[in-house]
C-alpha atoms as an extended CHARMM CRD file, in Angstrom:
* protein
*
       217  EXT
         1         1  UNK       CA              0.0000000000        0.0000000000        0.0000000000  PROA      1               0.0000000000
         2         2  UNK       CA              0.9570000000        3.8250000000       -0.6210000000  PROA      2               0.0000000000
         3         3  UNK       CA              0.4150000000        6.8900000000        1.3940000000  PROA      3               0.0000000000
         4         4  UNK       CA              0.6220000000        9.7280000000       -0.6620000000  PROA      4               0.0000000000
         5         5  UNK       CA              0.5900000000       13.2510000000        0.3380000000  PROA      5               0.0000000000
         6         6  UNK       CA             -0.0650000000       16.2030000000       -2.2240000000  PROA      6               0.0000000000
         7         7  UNK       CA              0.1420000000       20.1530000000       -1.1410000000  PROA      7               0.0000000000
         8         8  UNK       CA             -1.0520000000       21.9590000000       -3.8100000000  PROA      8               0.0000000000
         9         9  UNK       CA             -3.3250000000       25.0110000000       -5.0400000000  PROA      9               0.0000000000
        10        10  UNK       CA             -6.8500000000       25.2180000000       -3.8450000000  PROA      10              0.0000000000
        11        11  UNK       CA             -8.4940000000       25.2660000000       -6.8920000000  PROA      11              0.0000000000
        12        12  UNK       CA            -11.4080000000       23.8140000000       -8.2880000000  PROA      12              0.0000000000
        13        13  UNK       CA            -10.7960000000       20.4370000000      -10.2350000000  PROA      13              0.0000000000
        14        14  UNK       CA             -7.4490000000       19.8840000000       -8.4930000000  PROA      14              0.0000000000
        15        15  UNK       CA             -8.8460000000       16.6850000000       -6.8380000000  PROA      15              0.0000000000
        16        16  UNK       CA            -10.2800000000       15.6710000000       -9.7350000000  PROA      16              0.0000000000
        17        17  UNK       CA             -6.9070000000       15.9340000000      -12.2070000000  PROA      17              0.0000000000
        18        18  UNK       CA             -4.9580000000       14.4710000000       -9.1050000000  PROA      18              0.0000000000
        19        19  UNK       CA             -7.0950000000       10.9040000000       -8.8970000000  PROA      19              0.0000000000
        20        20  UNK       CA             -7.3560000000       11.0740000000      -12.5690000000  PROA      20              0.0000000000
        21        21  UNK       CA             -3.6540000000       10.1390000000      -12.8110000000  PROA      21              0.0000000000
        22        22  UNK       CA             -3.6500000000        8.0080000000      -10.0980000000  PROA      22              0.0000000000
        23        23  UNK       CA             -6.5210000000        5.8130000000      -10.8130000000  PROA      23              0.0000000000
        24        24  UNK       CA             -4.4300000000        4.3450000000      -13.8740000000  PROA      24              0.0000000000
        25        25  UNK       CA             -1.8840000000        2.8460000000      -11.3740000000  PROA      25              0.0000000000
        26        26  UNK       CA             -3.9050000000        1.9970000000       -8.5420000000  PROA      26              0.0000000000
        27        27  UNK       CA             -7.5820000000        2.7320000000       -6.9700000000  PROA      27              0.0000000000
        28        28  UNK       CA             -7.7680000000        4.9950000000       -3.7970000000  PROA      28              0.0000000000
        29        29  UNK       CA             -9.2650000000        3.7560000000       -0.5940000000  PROA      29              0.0000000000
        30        30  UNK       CA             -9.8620000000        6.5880000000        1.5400000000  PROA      30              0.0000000000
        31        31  UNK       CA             -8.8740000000       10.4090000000        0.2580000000  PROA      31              0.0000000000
        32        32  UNK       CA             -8.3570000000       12.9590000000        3.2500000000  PROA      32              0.0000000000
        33        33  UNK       CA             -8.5890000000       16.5840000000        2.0100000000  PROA      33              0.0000000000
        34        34  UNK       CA             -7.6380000000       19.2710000000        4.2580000000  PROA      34              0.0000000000
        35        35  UNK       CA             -7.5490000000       23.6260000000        3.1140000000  PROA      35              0.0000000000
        36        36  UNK       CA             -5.0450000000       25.2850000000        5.9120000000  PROA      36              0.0000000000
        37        37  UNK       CA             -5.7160000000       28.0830000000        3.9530000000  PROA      37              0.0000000000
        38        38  UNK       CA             -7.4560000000       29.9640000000        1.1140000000  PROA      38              0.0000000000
        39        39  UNK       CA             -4.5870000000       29.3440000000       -1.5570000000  PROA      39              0.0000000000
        40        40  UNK       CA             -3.2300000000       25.7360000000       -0.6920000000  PROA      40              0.0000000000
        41        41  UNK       CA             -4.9490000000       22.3500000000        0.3820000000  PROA      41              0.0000000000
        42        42  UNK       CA             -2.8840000000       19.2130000000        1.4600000000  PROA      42              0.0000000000
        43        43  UNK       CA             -4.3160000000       16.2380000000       -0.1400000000  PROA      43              0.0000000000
        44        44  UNK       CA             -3.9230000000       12.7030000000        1.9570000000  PROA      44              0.0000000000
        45        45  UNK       CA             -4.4750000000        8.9460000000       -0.0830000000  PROA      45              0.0000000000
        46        46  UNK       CA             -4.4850000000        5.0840000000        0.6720000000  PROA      46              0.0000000000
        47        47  UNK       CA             -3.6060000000        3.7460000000       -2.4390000000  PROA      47              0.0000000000
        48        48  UNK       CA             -4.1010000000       -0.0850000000       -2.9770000000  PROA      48              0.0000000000
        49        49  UNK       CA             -0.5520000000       -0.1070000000       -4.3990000000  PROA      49              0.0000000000
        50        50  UNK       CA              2.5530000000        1.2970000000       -5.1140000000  PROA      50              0.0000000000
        51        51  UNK       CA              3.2680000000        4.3660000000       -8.0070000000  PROA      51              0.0000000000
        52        52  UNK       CA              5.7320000000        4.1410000000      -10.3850000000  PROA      52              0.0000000000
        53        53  UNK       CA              8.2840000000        7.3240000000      -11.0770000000  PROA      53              0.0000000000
        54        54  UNK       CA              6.2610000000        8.2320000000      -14.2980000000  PROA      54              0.0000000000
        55        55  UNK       CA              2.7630000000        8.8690000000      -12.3500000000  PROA      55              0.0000000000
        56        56  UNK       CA              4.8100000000       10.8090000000      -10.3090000000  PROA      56              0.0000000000
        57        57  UNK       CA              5.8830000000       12.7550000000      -12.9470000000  PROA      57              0.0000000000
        58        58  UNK       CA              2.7010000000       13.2970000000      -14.1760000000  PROA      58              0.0000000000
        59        59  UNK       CA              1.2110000000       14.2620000000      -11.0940000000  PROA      59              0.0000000000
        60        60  UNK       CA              4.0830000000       17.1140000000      -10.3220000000  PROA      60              0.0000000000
        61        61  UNK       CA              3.3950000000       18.4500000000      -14.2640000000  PROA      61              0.0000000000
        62        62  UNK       CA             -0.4100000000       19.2260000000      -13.0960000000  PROA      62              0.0000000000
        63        63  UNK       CA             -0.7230000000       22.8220000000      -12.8080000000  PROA      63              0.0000000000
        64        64  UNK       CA             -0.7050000000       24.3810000000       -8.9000000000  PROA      64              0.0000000000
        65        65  UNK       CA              0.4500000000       21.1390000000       -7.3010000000  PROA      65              0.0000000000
        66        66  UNK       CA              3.5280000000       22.4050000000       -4.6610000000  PROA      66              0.0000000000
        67        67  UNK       CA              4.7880000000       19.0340000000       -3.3000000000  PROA      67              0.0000000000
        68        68  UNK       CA              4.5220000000       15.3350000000       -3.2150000000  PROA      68              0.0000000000
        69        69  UNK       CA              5.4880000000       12.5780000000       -0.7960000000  PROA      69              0.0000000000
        70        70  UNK       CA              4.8110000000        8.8130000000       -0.9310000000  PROA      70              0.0000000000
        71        71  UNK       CA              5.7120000000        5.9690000000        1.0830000000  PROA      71              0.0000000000
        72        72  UNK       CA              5.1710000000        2.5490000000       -0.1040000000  PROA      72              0.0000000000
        73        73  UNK       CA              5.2200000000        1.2340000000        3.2010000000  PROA      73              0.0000000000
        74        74  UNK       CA              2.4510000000        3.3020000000        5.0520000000  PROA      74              0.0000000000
        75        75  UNK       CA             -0.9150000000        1.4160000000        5.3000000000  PROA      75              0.0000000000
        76        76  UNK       CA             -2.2790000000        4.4490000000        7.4080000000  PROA      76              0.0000000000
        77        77  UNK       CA             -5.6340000000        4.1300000000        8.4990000000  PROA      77              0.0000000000
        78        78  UNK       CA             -8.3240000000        6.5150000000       10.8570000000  PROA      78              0.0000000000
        79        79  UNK       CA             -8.0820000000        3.8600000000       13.4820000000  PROA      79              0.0000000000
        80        80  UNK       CA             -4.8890000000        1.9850000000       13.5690000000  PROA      80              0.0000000000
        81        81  UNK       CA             -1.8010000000        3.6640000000       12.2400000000  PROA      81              0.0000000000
        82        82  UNK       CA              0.9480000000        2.3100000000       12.5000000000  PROA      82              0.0000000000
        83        83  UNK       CA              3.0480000000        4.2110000000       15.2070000000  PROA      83              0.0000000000
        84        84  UNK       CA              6.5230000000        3.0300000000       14.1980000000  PROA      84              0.0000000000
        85        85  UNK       CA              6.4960000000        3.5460000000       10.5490000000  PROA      85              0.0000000000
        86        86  UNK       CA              4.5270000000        6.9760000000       10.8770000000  PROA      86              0.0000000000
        87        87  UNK       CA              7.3530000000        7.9000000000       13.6080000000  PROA      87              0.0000000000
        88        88  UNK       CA             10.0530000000        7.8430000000       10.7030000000  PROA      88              0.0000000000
        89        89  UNK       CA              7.8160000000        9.0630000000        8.0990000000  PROA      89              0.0000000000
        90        90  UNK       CA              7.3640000000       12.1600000000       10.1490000000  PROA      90              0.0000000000
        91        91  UNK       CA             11.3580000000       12.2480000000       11.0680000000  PROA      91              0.0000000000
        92        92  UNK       CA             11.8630000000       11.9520000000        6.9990000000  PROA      92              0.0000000000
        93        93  UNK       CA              9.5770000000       14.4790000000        6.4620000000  PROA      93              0.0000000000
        94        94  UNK       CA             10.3790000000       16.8210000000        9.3030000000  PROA      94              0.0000000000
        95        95  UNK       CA             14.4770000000       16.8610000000        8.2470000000  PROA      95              0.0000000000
        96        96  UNK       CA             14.1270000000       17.9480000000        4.9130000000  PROA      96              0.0000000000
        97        97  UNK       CA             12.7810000000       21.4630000000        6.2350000000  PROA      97              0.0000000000
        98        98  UNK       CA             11.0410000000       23.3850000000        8.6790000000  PROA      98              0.0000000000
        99        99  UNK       CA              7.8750000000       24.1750000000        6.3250000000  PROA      99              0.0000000000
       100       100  UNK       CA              7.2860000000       20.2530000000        6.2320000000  PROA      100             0.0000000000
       101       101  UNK       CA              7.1370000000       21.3100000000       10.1720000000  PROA      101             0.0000000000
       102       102  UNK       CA              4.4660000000       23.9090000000        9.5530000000  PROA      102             0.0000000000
       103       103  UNK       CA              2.5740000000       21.6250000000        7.3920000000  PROA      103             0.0000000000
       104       104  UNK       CA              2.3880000000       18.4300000000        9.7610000000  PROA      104             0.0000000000
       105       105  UNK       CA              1.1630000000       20.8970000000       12.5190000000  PROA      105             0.0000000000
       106       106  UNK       CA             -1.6220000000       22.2160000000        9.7570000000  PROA      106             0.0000000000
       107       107  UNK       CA             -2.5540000000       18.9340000000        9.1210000000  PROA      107             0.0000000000
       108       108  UNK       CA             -2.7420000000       18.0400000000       12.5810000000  PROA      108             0.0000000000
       109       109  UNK       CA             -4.8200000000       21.2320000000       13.0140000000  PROA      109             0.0000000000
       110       110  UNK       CA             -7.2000000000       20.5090000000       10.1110000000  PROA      110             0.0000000000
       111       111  UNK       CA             -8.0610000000       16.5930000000       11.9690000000  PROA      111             0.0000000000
       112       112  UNK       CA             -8.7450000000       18.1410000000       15.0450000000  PROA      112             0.0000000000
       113       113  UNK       CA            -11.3000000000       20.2110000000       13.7920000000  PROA      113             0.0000000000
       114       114  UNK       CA            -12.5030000000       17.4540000000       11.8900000000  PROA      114             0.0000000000
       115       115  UNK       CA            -12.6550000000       14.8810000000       14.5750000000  PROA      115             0.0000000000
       116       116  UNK       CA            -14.3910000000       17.4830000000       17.1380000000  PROA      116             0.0000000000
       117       117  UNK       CA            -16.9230000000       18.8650000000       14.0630000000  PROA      117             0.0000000000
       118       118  UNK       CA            -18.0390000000       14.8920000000       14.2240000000  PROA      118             0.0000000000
       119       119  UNK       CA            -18.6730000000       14.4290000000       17.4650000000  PROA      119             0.0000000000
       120       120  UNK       CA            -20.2890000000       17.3830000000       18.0030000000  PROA      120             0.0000000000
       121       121  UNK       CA            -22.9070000000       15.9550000000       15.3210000000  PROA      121             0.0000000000
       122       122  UNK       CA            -22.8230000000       12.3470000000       16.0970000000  PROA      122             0.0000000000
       123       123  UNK       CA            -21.9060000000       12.9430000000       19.7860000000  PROA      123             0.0000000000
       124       124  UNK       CA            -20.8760000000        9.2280000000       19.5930000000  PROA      124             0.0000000000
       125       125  UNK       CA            -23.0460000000        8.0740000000       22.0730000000  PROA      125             0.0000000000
       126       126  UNK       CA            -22.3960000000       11.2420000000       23.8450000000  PROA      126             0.0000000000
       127       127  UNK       CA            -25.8640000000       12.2350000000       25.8190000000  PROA      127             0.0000000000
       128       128  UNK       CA            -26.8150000000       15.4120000000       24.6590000000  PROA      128             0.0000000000
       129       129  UNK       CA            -26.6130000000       17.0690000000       27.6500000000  PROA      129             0.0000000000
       130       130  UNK       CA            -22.7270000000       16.0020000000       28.3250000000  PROA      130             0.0000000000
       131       131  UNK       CA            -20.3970000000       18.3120000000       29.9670000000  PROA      131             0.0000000000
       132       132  UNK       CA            -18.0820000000       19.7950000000       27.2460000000  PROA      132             0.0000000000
       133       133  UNK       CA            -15.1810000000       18.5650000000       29.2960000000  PROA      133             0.0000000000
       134       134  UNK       CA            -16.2340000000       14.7060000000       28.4040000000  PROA      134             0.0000000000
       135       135  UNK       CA            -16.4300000000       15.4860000000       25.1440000000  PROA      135             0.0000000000
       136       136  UNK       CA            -13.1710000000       16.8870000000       25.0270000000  PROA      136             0.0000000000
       137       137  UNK       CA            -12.2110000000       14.0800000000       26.8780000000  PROA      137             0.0000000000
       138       138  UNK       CA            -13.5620000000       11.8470000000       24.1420000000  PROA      138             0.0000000000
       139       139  UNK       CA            -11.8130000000       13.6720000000       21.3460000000  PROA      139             0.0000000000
       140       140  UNK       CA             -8.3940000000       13.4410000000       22.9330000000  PROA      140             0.0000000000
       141       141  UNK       CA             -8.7020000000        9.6440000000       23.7600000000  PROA      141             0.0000000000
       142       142  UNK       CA             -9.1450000000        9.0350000000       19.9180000000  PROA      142             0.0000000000
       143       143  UNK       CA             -5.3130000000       10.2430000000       19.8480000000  PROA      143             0.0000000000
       144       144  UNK       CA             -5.0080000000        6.4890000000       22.0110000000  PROA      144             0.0000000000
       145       145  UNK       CA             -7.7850000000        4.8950000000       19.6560000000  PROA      145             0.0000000000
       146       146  UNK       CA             -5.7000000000        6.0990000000       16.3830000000  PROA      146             0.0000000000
       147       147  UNK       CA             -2.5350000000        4.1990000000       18.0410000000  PROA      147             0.0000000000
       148       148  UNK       CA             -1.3990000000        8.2400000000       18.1360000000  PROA      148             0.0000000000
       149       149  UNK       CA             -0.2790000000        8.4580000000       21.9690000000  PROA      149             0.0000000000
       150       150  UNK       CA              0.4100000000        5.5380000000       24.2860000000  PROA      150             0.0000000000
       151       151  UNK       CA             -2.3130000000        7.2230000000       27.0450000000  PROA      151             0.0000000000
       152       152  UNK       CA             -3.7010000000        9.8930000000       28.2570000000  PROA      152             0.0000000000
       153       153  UNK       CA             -2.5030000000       10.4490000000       31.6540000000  PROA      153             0.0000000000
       154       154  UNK       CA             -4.6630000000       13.5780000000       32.7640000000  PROA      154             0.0000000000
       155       155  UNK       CA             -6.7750000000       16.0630000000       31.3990000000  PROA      155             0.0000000000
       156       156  UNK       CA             -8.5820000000       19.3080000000       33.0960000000  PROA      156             0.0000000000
       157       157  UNK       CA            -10.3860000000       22.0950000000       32.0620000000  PROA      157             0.0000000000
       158       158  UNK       CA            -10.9660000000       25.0240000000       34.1560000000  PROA      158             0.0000000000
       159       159  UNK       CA            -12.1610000000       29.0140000000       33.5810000000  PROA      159             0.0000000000
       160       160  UNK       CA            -10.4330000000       31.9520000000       34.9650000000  PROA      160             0.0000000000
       161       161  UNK       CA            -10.8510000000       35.8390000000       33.7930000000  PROA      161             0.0000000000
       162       162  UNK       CA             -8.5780000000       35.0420000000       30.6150000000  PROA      162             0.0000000000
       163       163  UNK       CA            -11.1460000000       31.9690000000       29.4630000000  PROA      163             0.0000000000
       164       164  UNK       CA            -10.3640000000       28.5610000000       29.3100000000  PROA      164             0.0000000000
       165       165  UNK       CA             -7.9090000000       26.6090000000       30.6350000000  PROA      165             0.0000000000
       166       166  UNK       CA             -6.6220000000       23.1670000000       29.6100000000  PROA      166             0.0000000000
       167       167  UNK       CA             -4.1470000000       20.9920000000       30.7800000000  PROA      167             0.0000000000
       168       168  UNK       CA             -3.4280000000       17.7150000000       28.6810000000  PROA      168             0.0000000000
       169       169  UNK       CA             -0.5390000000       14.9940000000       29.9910000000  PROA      169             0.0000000000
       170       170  UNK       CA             -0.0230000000       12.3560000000       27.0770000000  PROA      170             0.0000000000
       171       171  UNK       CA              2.4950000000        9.6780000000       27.3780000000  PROA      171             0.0000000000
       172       172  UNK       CA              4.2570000000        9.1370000000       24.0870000000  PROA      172             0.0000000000
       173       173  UNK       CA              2.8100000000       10.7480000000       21.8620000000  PROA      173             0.0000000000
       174       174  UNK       CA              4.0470000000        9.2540000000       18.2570000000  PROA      174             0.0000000000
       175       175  UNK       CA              5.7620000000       12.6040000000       17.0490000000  PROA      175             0.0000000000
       176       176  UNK       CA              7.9420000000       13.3350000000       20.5050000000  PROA      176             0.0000000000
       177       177  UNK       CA             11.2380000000       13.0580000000       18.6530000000  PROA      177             0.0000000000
       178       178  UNK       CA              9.8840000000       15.3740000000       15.6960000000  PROA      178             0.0000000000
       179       179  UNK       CA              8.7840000000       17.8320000000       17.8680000000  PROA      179             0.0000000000
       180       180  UNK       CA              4.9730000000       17.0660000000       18.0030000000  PROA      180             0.0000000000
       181       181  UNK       CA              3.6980000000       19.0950000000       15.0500000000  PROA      181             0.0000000000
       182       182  UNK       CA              0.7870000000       16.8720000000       14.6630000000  PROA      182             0.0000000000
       183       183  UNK       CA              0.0320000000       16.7520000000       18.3870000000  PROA      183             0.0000000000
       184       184  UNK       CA             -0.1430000000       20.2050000000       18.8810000000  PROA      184             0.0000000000
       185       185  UNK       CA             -2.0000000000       21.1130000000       15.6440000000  PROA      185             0.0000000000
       186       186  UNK       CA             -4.4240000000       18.0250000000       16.2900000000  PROA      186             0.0000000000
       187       187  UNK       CA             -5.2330000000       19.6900000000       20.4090000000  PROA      187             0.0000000000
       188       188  UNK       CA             -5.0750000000       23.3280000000       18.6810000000  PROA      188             0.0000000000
       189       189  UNK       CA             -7.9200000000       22.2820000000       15.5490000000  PROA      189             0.0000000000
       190       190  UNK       CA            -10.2050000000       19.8760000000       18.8510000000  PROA      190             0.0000000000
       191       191  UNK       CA            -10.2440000000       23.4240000000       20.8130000000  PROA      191             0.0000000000
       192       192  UNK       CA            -10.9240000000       26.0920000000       18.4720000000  PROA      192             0.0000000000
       193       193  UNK       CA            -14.0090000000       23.7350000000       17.5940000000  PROA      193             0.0000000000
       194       194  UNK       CA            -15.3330000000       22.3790000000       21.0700000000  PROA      194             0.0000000000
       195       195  UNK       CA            -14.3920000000       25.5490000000       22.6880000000  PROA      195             0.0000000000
       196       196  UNK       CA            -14.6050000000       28.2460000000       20.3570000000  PROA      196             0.0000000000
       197       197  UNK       CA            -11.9270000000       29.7320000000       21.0050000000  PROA      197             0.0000000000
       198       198  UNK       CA             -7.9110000000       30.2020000000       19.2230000000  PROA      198             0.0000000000
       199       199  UNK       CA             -5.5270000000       28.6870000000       22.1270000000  PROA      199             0.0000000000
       200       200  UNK       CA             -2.0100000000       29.4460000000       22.9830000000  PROA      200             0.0000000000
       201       201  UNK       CA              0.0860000000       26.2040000000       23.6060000000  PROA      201             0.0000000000
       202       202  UNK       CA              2.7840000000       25.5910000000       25.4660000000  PROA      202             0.0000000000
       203       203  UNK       CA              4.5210000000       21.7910000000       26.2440000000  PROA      203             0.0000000000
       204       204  UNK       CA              6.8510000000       20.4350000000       29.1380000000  PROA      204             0.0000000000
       205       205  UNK       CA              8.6370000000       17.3870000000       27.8580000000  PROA      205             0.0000000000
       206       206  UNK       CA              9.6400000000       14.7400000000       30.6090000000  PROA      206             0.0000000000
       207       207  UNK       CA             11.0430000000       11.8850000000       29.0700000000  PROA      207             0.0000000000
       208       208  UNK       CA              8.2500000000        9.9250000000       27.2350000000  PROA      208             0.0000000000
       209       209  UNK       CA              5.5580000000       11.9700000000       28.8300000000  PROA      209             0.0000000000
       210       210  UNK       CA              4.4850000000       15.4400000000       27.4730000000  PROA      210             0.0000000000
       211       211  UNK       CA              2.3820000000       17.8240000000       29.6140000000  PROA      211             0.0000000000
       212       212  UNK       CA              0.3550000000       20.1900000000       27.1610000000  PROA      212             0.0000000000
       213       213  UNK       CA             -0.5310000000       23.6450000000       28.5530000000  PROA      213             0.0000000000
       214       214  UNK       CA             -3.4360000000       25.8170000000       26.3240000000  PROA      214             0.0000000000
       215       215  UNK       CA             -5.4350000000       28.5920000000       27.6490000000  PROA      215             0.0000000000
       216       216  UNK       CA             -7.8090000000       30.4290000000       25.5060000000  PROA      216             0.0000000000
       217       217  UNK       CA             -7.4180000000       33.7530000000       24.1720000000  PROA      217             0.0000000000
């Protein structure tokens, strides 16, 4: 199986071209689409199987598409990733510059506003009248569910004159050595969502455990 990752233009028909090419090499099992922004989307793919240089080629020749990655050994999946090869894609990814940095933390950013947009429809068996706190709860523990984080070792929420406060203690998260990017972007996206509000972020790192510190602005 392939993982491919596109950034390109947001334009209309991009997604189209894109799995246009691809469906000649291989059919697509799940597509992830995310738009950090008006001009650029980042473009996620299973693929059933591997792409040869030339539909590579072809893809990079399509007009407004930035950057491509692939790994042909990346069966990454909403629930069950595997944490080991996703650890070194992300080291791969995150030494060949900084703005791969920024990007993981976007994409990150645009699943956590995914996963809490979700829940706040389907509640997943959330009653109704649930304390936002569990369902915060609930969106982190998917982190543990997606094989992202070994546990979740403590979460509180609390209000003071600033807004919100949230304190999040995760042991081993999957991107520690790459400087969680995802992480933070994924706990950034869940809050701006579930509490309506933009968060700062800061993290204390003690060995394998990471203690996340966001307060609303």
């Amino acid at each position: 199986m392939t993982l491919l990752v596109i950034k390109t233009a947001n334009r209309r028909g991009m997604l189209h071209e894109i799995t246009g090419v691809i469906k000649d090499y291989a059919s697509i099992e799940w597509v992830f689409v995310s738009i950090p922004s008006e001009t650029e989307r980042v473009i996620a793919m299973r693929l059933s199987d591997s792409l040869p240089i030339s539909a590579l080629d072809k893809l990079r020749s399509i007009n407004g598409v930035h950057d491509i990655w692939a790994s042909h050994e990346a069966p990454m999946e909403l629930v069950g990733f595997d944490k080991e090869i996703l650890r070194s894609i992300l080291m791969h990814m995150v030494q060949s510059g900084g703005e791969v940095h920024a990007f993981l933390t976007k994409l990150g950013y645009e699943m956590g506003l995914s996963m809490a947009s979700t829940m706040l429809r389907t509640k997943y068996e959330i009653p109704s009248n649930a304390a936002m706190s569990k369902v915060l709860e609930t969106a982190i523990n998917m982190l543990v569910v997606m094989n992202l984080t070994r546990s979740v070792e403590n979460i509180s929420i609390s209000m003071d004159k600033g807004g919100h406060i949230v304190n999040v203690s995760l042991l081993e998260p999957f991107d520690l050595d790459a400087g969680l990017p995802f992480t933070r972007g994924y706990l950034l996206g869940l809050l701006k969502v579930l509490l309506k509000c933009d968060c700062s972020l800061d993290a204390v790192i003690n060995k394998s455990r990471v203690t996340f510190y966001l307060k609303g602005k």
